[in-house]
Amino acid sequence: MIKFLELQKVTAKYADEIHAAVNRVVDSGWYLQGEENKKFEADYADYIGTKYAVGCGNGLDALIWIFRAYVEMEVMNPGDEVIVPANTYIASILAISENGLKPVLVEPSMETYQIDDAKIEEAITEKTKAILIVHLYGQCAYTDKIGELCRKYNLKLVEDNAQAHGCKFKGRRTGSLGDAAGHSFYPGKNLGALGDAGAVTTNDEELAKIVRAVANYGSQRKYVFKYKGRNSRLDEIQAAVLDVKLKHLDEDNAIRRQIAKYYIEHITNPAIITPKVKDWDAHVFHIFSIRCEQRDALQQYLTENGIQTVIHYPIPPHKQECYKEWNGLSFPITEQIHREELSLPMSPVMTEEEVKKVVEVVNRWK
Ligand SMILES: *Cc1c(COP(=O)(O)O)cnc(C)c1O
């Protein structure tokens, strides 16, 4: 069986360094808010190209804390609107509604699966305060047009960089393109921890300070509480592991690109649509997405032939029970993507043989 993702192998690749880092923390007796956090935050901010990186519990929280900070700063107020792609992972949308803000769904482009910048302006109202772009599947969603719209309407630009660590737009990393960005280090992400972890990057000092406080009971000084916060901190062990893996991120992303290139060049089955890549720096292939009208039959065939695949995602957010109020809405492009999308095995530890086998089996399907 060719697995969709073999996490054990991903970790084993850097096992010596990871074990040394974990042991260092275990032996230190210091497990939260210490030197490992400081070092990873400094290294990650440097890598992304922002002044600040603030560690937190996970990627969903990172996004929640960004909007929470804007509410605390009174840049946004409950009831204000945030534009977000309709085909994103649910977490992007939860982070908005969690803060009493209103997610406004905008269709993606069928070419890129990223938010369609031609459809954003018509969704802007007097209540719109931000655009949350999501670099879905590892591809940069930012466009110059989105930047212009933010300036024209005085909107904050927030990035969901959970799937795109290391991705670049004209030489700048995603996560540094907007006003603030949320990052997830869920184990399966391109930069993955050995458990839950996340971070916020920004150049905004005030936002960074508020994020740090709300993720730590709302406290900036011990036992003094400025906000009604929560506990969402980054473990020292996870920070130490992430600092090891960060050093190897670019080389791992380069392998993902090689695999993607091979898939795109060699998958010739006319029933299958492979991603269109214009700028290889702007895609880190967290997920290698193909589309196929007979998606479910293709998935079953691949399973029977020893290839594990995953659907990203089977049900669009507006059809989920948690957003009942949207169940009657129609987003045809989003719905088509959810009907046709299939993700092939992709990871920096796939062997050449495995990649070739996937191509061969996919091409044989009729
Ligand atoms: C994984 C992911 C998140 C959430 O991150 P967690 O660390 O799992 O909370 C948010 N947005 C996107 C697009 C993701 O893929």
CSV table of C-alpha atoms and ligand atoms in Angstrom, one decimal:
chain,number,residue,atom,x,y,z
A,1,MET,CA,0.0,0.0,0.0
A,2,ILE,CA,1.3,3.4,-0.9
A,3,LYS,CA,0.2,5.6,2.0
A,4,PHE,CA,-1.2,9.1,1.5
A,5,LEU,CA,1.4,10.3,4.1
A,6,GLU,CA,3.8,8.3,6.3
A,7,LEU,CA,4.4,10.5,9.3
A,8,GLN,CA,6.7,7.9,11.0
A,9,LYS,CA,9.1,8.2,8.0
A,10,VAL,CA,8.8,12.0,8.0
A,11,THR,CA,10.0,12.1,11.6
A,12,ALA,CA,12.5,9.3,11.1
A,13,LYS,CA,14.3,11.4,8.5
A,14,TYR,CA,15.5,13.8,11.2
A,15,ALA,CA,15.3,11.3,14.1
A,16,ASP,CA,18.7,12.0,15.6
A,17,GLU,CA,18.2,15.8,15.7
A,18,ILE,CA,14.6,15.5,17.0
A,19,HIS,CA,15.5,13.0,19.7
A,20,ALA,CA,18.4,15.3,20.9
A,21,ALA,CA,16.0,18.3,21.0
A,22,VAL,CA,13.3,16.4,22.9
A,23,ASN,CA,15.8,15.0,25.4
A,24,ARG,CA,17.3,18.4,25.9
A,25,VAL,CA,13.8,19.8,27.0
A,26,VAL,CA,13.0,16.7,29.0
A,27,ASP,CA,16.2,17.0,30.9
A,28,SER,CA,15.9,20.8,31.4
A,29,GLY,CA,12.9,20.6,33.7
A,30,TRP,CA,11.4,23.7,31.8
A,31,TYR,CA,8.4,22.8,29.7
A,32,LEU,CA,6.5,26.0,28.9
A,33,GLN,CA,7.4,29.7,28.0
A,34,GLY,CA,11.1,29.2,28.0
A,35,GLU,CA,14.2,29.4,25.8
A,36,GLU,CA,12.9,26.9,23.2
A,37,ASN,CA,9.9,29.1,22.5
A,38,LYS,CA,12.0,32.2,22.3
A,39,LYS,CA,14.4,30.6,19.9
A,40,PHE,CA,11.8,29.1,17.6
A,41,GLU,CA,9.8,32.3,17.5
A,42,ALA,CA,12.9,34.3,16.6
A,43,ASP,CA,13.9,31.7,13.9
A,44,TYR,CA,10.4,31.5,12.5
A,45,ALA,CA,9.9,35.2,12.3
A,46,ASP,CA,13.2,35.5,10.5
A,47,TYR,CA,12.3,32.7,8.1
A,48,ILE,CA,8.9,34.2,7.3
A,49,GLY,CA,10.2,37.7,7.2
A,50,THR,CA,8.1,39.4,9.9
A,51,LYS,CA,9.2,41.3,13.0
A,52,TYR,CA,7.2,39.0,15.3
A,53,ALA,CA,6.2,35.3,15.6
A,54,VAL,CA,4.1,34.3,18.6
A,55,GLY,CA,3.7,30.6,19.4
A,56,CYS,CA,0.3,29.2,20.4
A,57,GLY,CA,-1.6,26.0,20.9
A,58,ASN,CA,-2.6,25.2,17.3
A,59,GLY,CA,-3.5,26.7,13.9
A,60,LEU,CA,-7.2,27.3,14.6
A,61,ASP,CA,-6.3,29.2,17.8
A,62,ALA,CA,-3.7,31.3,15.9
A,63,LEU,CA,-6.4,32.5,13.6
A,64,ILE,CA,-8.9,33.0,16.5
A,65,TRP,CA,-6.2,35.1,18.3
A,66,ILE,CA,-5.6,37.4,15.3
A,67,PHE,CA,-9.3,38.3,15.1
A,68,ARG,CA,-9.6,38.5,18.8
A,69,ALA,CA,-6.7,41.0,18.9
A,70,TYR,CA,-8.5,43.1,16.2
A,71,VAL,CA,-11.7,43.1,18.3
A,72,GLU,CA,-9.7,44.1,21.4
A,73,MET,CA,-8.0,46.9,19.4
A,74,GLU,CA,-11.5,47.9,18.2
A,75,VAL,CA,-10.4,47.6,14.6
A,76,MET,CA,-13.3,45.2,14.3
A,77,ASN,CA,-16.5,44.9,16.2
A,78,PRO,CA,-19.0,42.0,16.6
A,79,GLY,CA,-21.2,41.9,13.5
A,80,ASP,CA,-18.4,43.1,11.2
A,81,GLU,CA,-17.8,41.1,8.1
A,82,VAL,CA,-14.7,39.2,7.0
A,83,ILE,CA,-14.4,37.8,3.4
A,84,VAL,CA,-13.1,34.2,3.2
A,85,PRO,CA,-12.9,31.6,0.4
A,86,ALA,CA,-16.0,29.3,0.3
A,87,ASN,CA,-13.9,26.2,-0.3
A,88,THR,CA,-11.5,26.6,2.6
A,89,TYR,CA,-11.0,24.2,5.5
A,90,ILE,CA,-13.6,24.9,8.2
A,91,ALA,CA,-11.0,26.3,10.7
A,92,SER,CA,-10.5,29.5,8.7
A,93,ILE,CA,-14.3,30.2,9.0
A,94,LEU,CA,-14.6,29.1,12.6
A,95,ALA,CA,-11.9,31.6,13.6
A,96,ILE,CA,-14.1,34.4,12.2
A,97,SER,CA,-17.4,33.3,13.7
A,98,GLU,CA,-15.8,32.5,17.1
A,99,ASN,CA,-15.1,36.2,17.5
A,100,GLY,CA,-18.7,37.3,16.7
A,101,LEU,CA,-17.7,38.4,13.3
A,102,LYS,CA,-19.5,37.4,10.1
A,103,PRO,CA,-17.8,35.2,7.5
A,104,VAL,CA,-18.7,36.2,4.0
A,105,LEU,CA,-18.0,33.4,1.6
A,106,VAL,CA,-16.5,34.1,-1.8
A,107,GLU,CA,-16.1,31.5,-4.6
A,108,PRO,CA,-12.6,30.3,-5.6
A,109,SER,CA,-11.3,30.2,-9.2
A,110,MET,CA,-11.6,26.8,-10.9
A,111,GLU,CA,-8.0,27.3,-12.3
A,112,THR,CA,-6.2,27.7,-9.0
A,113,TYR,CA,-8.8,26.7,-6.3
A,114,GLN,CA,-7.8,30.0,-4.5
A,115,ILE,CA,-10.2,32.8,-3.7
A,116,ASP,CA,-11.3,34.5,-7.0
A,117,ASP,CA,-10.0,38.0,-6.8
A,118,ALA,CA,-12.5,39.1,-9.4
A,119,LYS,CA,-15.4,38.2,-7.1
A,120,ILE,CA,-14.1,39.9,-4.0
A,121,GLU,CA,-15.2,43.5,-4.6
A,122,GLU,CA,-18.9,42.7,-5.1
A,123,ALA,CA,-18.8,41.1,-1.6
A,124,ILE,CA,-17.4,44.2,0.1
A,125,THR,CA,-20.0,46.1,2.2
A,126,GLU,CA,-19.7,48.9,4.7
A,127,LYS,CA,-19.3,46.3,7.4
A,128,THR,CA,-16.4,44.5,5.7
A,129,LYS,CA,-13.2,44.9,7.8
A,130,ALA,CA,-10.9,42.2,6.5
A,131,ILE,CA,-10.1,39.6,3.9
A,132,LEU,CA,-8.9,36.3,5.1
A,133,ILE,CA,-7.0,34.6,2.3
A,134,VAL,CA,-6.1,30.9,2.6
A,135,HIS,CA,-3.1,29.5,0.7
A,136,LEU,CA,-5.0,26.3,0.1
A,137,TYR,CA,-3.2,23.1,-0.8
A,138,GLY,CA,0.1,25.0,-0.4
A,139,GLN,CA,-0.4,27.5,-3.2
A,140,CYS,CA,-0.2,31.3,-2.7
A,141,ALA,CA,-3.6,32.9,-2.8
A,142,TYR,CA,-2.3,36.5,-2.6
A,143,THR,CA,-2.6,38.6,-5.8
A,144,ASP,CA,-1.7,42.2,-6.4
A,145,LYS,CA,-5.4,42.9,-6.9
A,146,ILE,CA,-6.2,41.6,-3.4
A,147,GLY,CA,-3.5,44.0,-2.0
A,148,GLU,CA,-5.1,46.9,-4.0
A,149,LEU,CA,-8.6,46.1,-2.7
A,150,CYS,CA,-7.3,46.1,0.9
A,151,ARG,CA,-5.8,49.5,0.4
A,152,LYS,CA,-8.8,50.9,-1.5
A,153,TYR,CA,-11.4,49.8,1.1
A,154,ASN,CA,-9.0,50.0,4.1
A,155,LEU,CA,-9.3,46.3,5.0
A,156,LYS,CA,-7.0,44.2,7.0
A,157,LEU,CA,-5.4,41.3,5.1
A,158,VAL,CA,-5.1,38.2,7.2
A,159,GLU,CA,-3.4,35.0,5.8
A,160,ASP,CA,-4.2,31.4,6.8
A,161,ASN,CA,-0.8,29.9,6.1
A,162,ALA,CA,-1.6,26.5,7.7
A,163,GLN,CA,-0.9,24.7,4.4
A,164,ALA,CA,1.8,26.9,2.9
A,165,HIS,CA,5.0,27.2,5.1
A,166,GLY,CA,7.8,28.2,2.8
A,167,CYS,CA,5.7,29.3,-0.1
A,168,LYS,CA,6.8,32.6,-1.8
A,169,PHE,CA,5.1,35.4,-3.7
A,170,LYS,CA,7.7,37.5,-5.7
A,171,GLY,CA,10.4,36.6,-3.2
A,172,ARG,CA,8.4,37.2,-0.1
A,173,ARG,CA,7.1,34.3,2.1
A,174,THR,CA,3.4,33.8,2.6
A,175,GLY,CA,2.7,34.7,6.2
A,176,SER,CA,4.5,38.1,5.6
A,177,LEU,CA,2.2,39.4,2.8
A,178,GLY,CA,-0.6,40.7,4.9
A,179,ASP,CA,-1.2,42.4,8.3
A,180,ALA,CA,-1.1,39.1,10.2
A,181,ALA,CA,-1.0,35.4,9.5
A,182,GLY,CA,-2.0,32.2,11.3
A,183,HIS,CA,0.1,29.1,11.0
A,184,SER,CA,-0.7,25.5,12.0
A,185,PHE,CA,2.0,23.0,12.8
A,186,TYR,CA,-0.4,20.1,12.9
A,187,PRO,CA,1.8,17.0,12.4
A,188,GLY,CA,0.8,16.4,8.7
A,189,LYS,CA,1.5,20.0,7.6
A,190,ASN,CA,4.7,20.9,5.7
A,191,LEU,CA,6.2,22.1,8.9
A,192,GLY,CA,4.7,19.7,11.4
A,193,ALA,CA,5.2,19.3,15.2
A,194,LEU,CA,4.8,16.0,17.1
A,195,GLY,CA,1.4,17.1,18.3
A,196,ASP,CA,-0.6,20.3,18.2
A,197,ALA,CA,1.1,23.7,17.7
A,198,GLY,CA,0.6,27.0,15.9
A,199,ALA,CA,1.9,30.5,15.6
A,200,VAL,CA,0.9,34.1,14.5
A,201,THR,CA,3.3,36.2,12.5
A,202,THR,CA,3.0,39.9,12.0
A,203,ASN,CA,4.8,43.2,11.9
A,204,ASP,CA,2.2,44.8,14.1
A,205,GLU,CA,3.7,45.1,17.6
A,206,GLU,CA,0.4,45.8,19.3
A,207,LEU,CA,-1.3,42.8,17.7
A,208,ALA,CA,1.6,40.5,18.6
A,209,LYS,CA,1.4,41.6,22.3
A,210,ILE,CA,-2.4,41.1,22.4
A,211,VAL,CA,-2.1,37.6,20.8
A,212,ARG,CA,0.6,36.6,23.3
A,213,ALA,CA,-1.6,37.8,26.2
A,214,VAL,CA,-5.0,36.3,25.1
A,215,ALA,CA,-3.2,32.9,24.5
A,216,ASN,CA,-2.0,33.2,28.1
A,217,TYR,CA,-5.1,33.9,30.2
A,218,GLY,CA,-5.1,37.5,29.0
A,219,SER,CA,-2.1,38.3,31.1
A,220,GLN,CA,0.9,40.4,30.2
A,221,ARG,CA,2.3,40.5,33.7
A,222,LYS,CA,2.0,37.4,36.0
A,223,TYR,CA,-1.3,37.4,38.0
A,224,VAL,CA,-2.5,40.6,36.3
A,225,PHE,CA,-5.2,40.0,33.7
A,226,LYS,CA,-5.9,42.6,31.0
A,227,TYR,CA,-8.2,40.4,28.8
A,228,LYS,CA,-10.5,37.5,29.4
A,229,GLY,CA,-8.0,35.1,27.8
A,230,ARG,CA,-7.6,31.4,27.4
A,231,ASN,CA,-4.7,29.0,27.7
A,232,SER,CA,-3.3,28.3,24.3
A,233,ARG,CA,0.5,28.1,24.6
A,234,LEU,CA,3.2,26.4,22.6
A,235,ASP,CA,5.0,23.6,24.5
A,236,GLU,CA,8.8,23.8,24.8
A,237,ILE,CA,9.1,20.3,23.4
A,238,GLN,CA,7.1,21.2,20.3
A,239,ALA,CA,9.1,24.5,19.9
A,240,ALA,CA,12.3,22.5,20.0
A,241,VAL,CA,11.1,20.0,17.4
A,242,LEU,CA,9.8,22.7,15.1
A,243,ASP,CA,13.1,24.5,15.3
A,244,VAL,CA,14.9,21.4,14.1
A,245,LYS,CA,12.4,20.8,11.3
A,246,LEU,CA,12.4,24.5,10.2
A,247,LYS,CA,16.1,24.1,9.1
A,248,HIS,CA,15.0,21.4,6.7
A,249,LEU,CA,11.8,22.9,5.4
A,250,ASP,CA,13.1,24.3,2.2
A,251,GLU,CA,14.8,21.1,1.2
A,252,ASP,CA,11.6,19.1,2.0
A,253,ASN,CA,9.5,21.6,0.0
A,254,ALA,CA,11.9,21.2,-2.9
A,255,ILE,CA,11.3,17.4,-2.9
A,256,ARG,CA,7.5,18.0,-2.8
A,257,ARG,CA,7.9,20.2,-5.9
A,258,GLN,CA,9.9,17.5,-7.7
A,259,ILE,CA,7.2,15.0,-7.0
A,260,ALA,CA,4.5,17.4,-8.2
A,261,LYS,CA,6.4,18.2,-11.4
A,262,TYR,CA,6.7,14.4,-12.1
A,263,TYR,CA,3.0,13.9,-11.5
A,264,ILE,CA,2.0,16.9,-13.7
A,265,GLU,CA,4.3,15.9,-16.5
A,266,HIS,CA,3.5,12.2,-16.5
A,267,ILE,CA,-0.2,11.9,-15.6
A,268,THR,CA,-1.7,11.8,-19.1
A,269,ASN,CA,-5.0,10.2,-18.3
A,270,PRO,CA,-7.5,12.6,-20.1
A,271,ALA,CA,-10.1,12.0,-17.3
A,272,ILE,CA,-7.9,13.7,-14.8
A,273,ILE,CA,-7.1,17.4,-14.3
A,274,THR,CA,-3.8,18.1,-12.7
A,275,PRO,CA,-2.9,21.5,-11.0
A,276,LYS,CA,-1.9,24.4,-13.3
A,277,VAL,CA,1.3,25.9,-11.9
A,278,LYS,CA,2.5,29.2,-13.2
A,279,ASP,CA,5.0,30.0,-10.5
A,280,TRP,CA,6.7,27.1,-8.8
A,281,ASP,CA,8.0,29.3,-5.9
A,282,ALA,CA,4.4,30.1,-5.1
A,283,HIS,CA,3.4,26.4,-4.4
A,284,VAL,CA,4.7,24.1,-1.7
A,285,PHE,CA,2.4,21.2,-2.5
A,286,HIS,CA,1.1,20.5,1.0
A,287,ILE,CA,-1.5,18.6,-1.0
A,288,PHE,CA,-1.4,17.4,-4.6
A,289,SER,CA,-4.9,17.9,-5.8
A,290,ILE,CA,-6.3,16.4,-8.9
A,291,ARG,CA,-9.9,16.6,-10.2
A,292,CYS,CA,-12.0,13.9,-11.9
A,293,GLU,CA,-15.7,13.8,-12.7
A,294,GLN,CA,-15.8,10.2,-11.6
A,295,ARG,CA,-13.9,11.0,-8.4
A,296,ASP,CA,-15.5,8.3,-6.1
A,297,ALA,CA,-14.9,5.5,-8.7
A,298,LEU,CA,-11.3,6.7,-9.2
A,299,GLN,CA,-10.7,6.7,-5.5
A,300,GLN,CA,-12.1,3.2,-5.1
A,301,TYR,CA,-10.0,2.0,-8.0
A,302,LEU,CA,-6.8,3.5,-6.5
A,303,THR,CA,-7.6,1.9,-3.1
A,304,GLU,CA,-8.0,-1.5,-4.8
A,305,ASN,CA,-4.7,-1.0,-6.5
A,306,GLY,CA,-2.8,-0.1,-3.4
A,307,ILE,CA,-2.8,3.7,-3.4
A,308,GLN,CA,-4.3,5.6,-0.5
A,309,THR,CA,-5.9,8.9,-1.3
A,310,VAL,CA,-7.8,11.6,0.6
A,311,ILE,CA,-10.5,14.1,-0.3
A,312,HIS,CA,-9.9,17.8,0.6
A,313,TYR,CA,-12.7,18.2,1.5
A,314,PRO,CA,-15.8,16.0,1.1
A,315,ILE,CA,-18.4,18.6,2.4
A,316,PRO,CA,-18.1,22.3,1.8
A,317,PRO,CA,-18.4,24.6,4.8
A,318,HIS,CA,-21.8,26.1,3.7
A,319,LYS,CA,-23.3,22.5,3.7
A,320,GLN,CA,-22.1,21.7,7.2
A,321,GLU,CA,-24.5,21.4,10.1
A,322,CYS,CA,-22.6,23.9,12.2
A,323,TYR,CA,-23.4,26.6,9.6
A,324,LYS,CA,-27.1,25.6,9.2
A,325,GLU,CA,-27.9,29.2,8.2
A,326,TRP,CA,-25.9,28.7,5.0
A,327,ASN,CA,-27.2,25.3,4.0
A,328,GLY,CA,-29.6,26.8,1.4
A,329,LEU,CA,-26.9,28.9,-0.3
A,330,SER,CA,-25.4,27.9,-3.5
A,331,PHE,CA,-21.7,28.1,-4.4
A,332,PRO,CA,-21.4,26.0,-7.6
A,333,ILE,CA,-17.6,26.2,-8.1
A,334,THR,CA,-17.0,25.3,-4.5
A,335,GLU,CA,-19.5,22.4,-4.7
A,336,GLN,CA,-17.9,21.1,-7.9
A,337,ILE,CA,-14.4,21.2,-6.3
A,338,HIS,CA,-15.8,19.2,-3.4
A,339,ARG,CA,-17.4,16.7,-5.8
A,340,GLU,CA,-14.3,16.2,-7.9
A,341,GLU,CA,-11.2,16.8,-5.8
A,342,LEU,CA,-8.9,13.9,-4.9
A,343,SER,CA,-5.5,14.2,-3.2
A,344,LEU,CA,-2.7,11.8,-4.4
A,345,PRO,CA,0.1,10.7,-2.0
A,346,MET,CA,2.5,13.5,-1.4
A,347,SER,CA,5.3,13.9,1.1
A,348,PRO,CA,9.1,14.5,1.2
A,349,VAL,CA,9.7,10.8,2.1
A,350,MET,CA,8.0,9.2,-1.0
A,351,THR,CA,10.4,7.1,-3.0
A,352,GLU,CA,10.9,7.5,-6.7
A,353,GLU,CA,9.4,4.0,-7.1
A,354,GLU,CA,6.2,5.0,-5.3
A,355,VAL,CA,5.8,8.2,-7.3
A,356,LYS,CA,6.2,6.2,-10.6
A,357,LYS,CA,3.7,3.6,-9.4
A,358,VAL,CA,1.1,6.2,-8.6
A,359,VAL,CA,1.4,7.7,-12.1
A,360,GLU,CA,1.3,4.3,-13.7
A,361,VAL,CA,-1.8,3.2,-11.9
A,362,VAL,CA,-3.6,6.5,-12.4
A,363,ASN,CA,-2.8,6.4,-16.1
A,364,ARG,CA,-4.2,2.9,-16.4
A,365,TRP,CA,-7.7,3.9,-15.1
A,366,LYS,CA,-10.5,4.0,-17.6
B,1,LIG,C1,-4.8,22.7,9.4
B,1,LIG,C2,-5.5,23.9,9.1
B,1,LIG,C3,-6.0,24.8,10.1
B,1,LIG,C4,-6.0,24.5,11.5
B,1,LIG,O1,-4.8,24.1,12.1
B,1,LIG,P1,-4.9,23.2,13.4
B,1,LIG,O2,-3.5,23.3,13.9
B,1,LIG,O3,-5.2,21.8,13.0
B,1,LIG,O4,-5.8,23.8,14.4
B,1,LIG,C5,-6.5,26.0,9.7
B,1,LIG,N1,-6.6,26.3,8.4
B,1,LIG,C6,-6.2,25.5,7.4
B,1,LIG,C7,-6.4,25.9,6.0
B,1,LIG,C8,-5.7,24.2,7.7
B,1,LIG,O5,-5.3,23.4,6.8
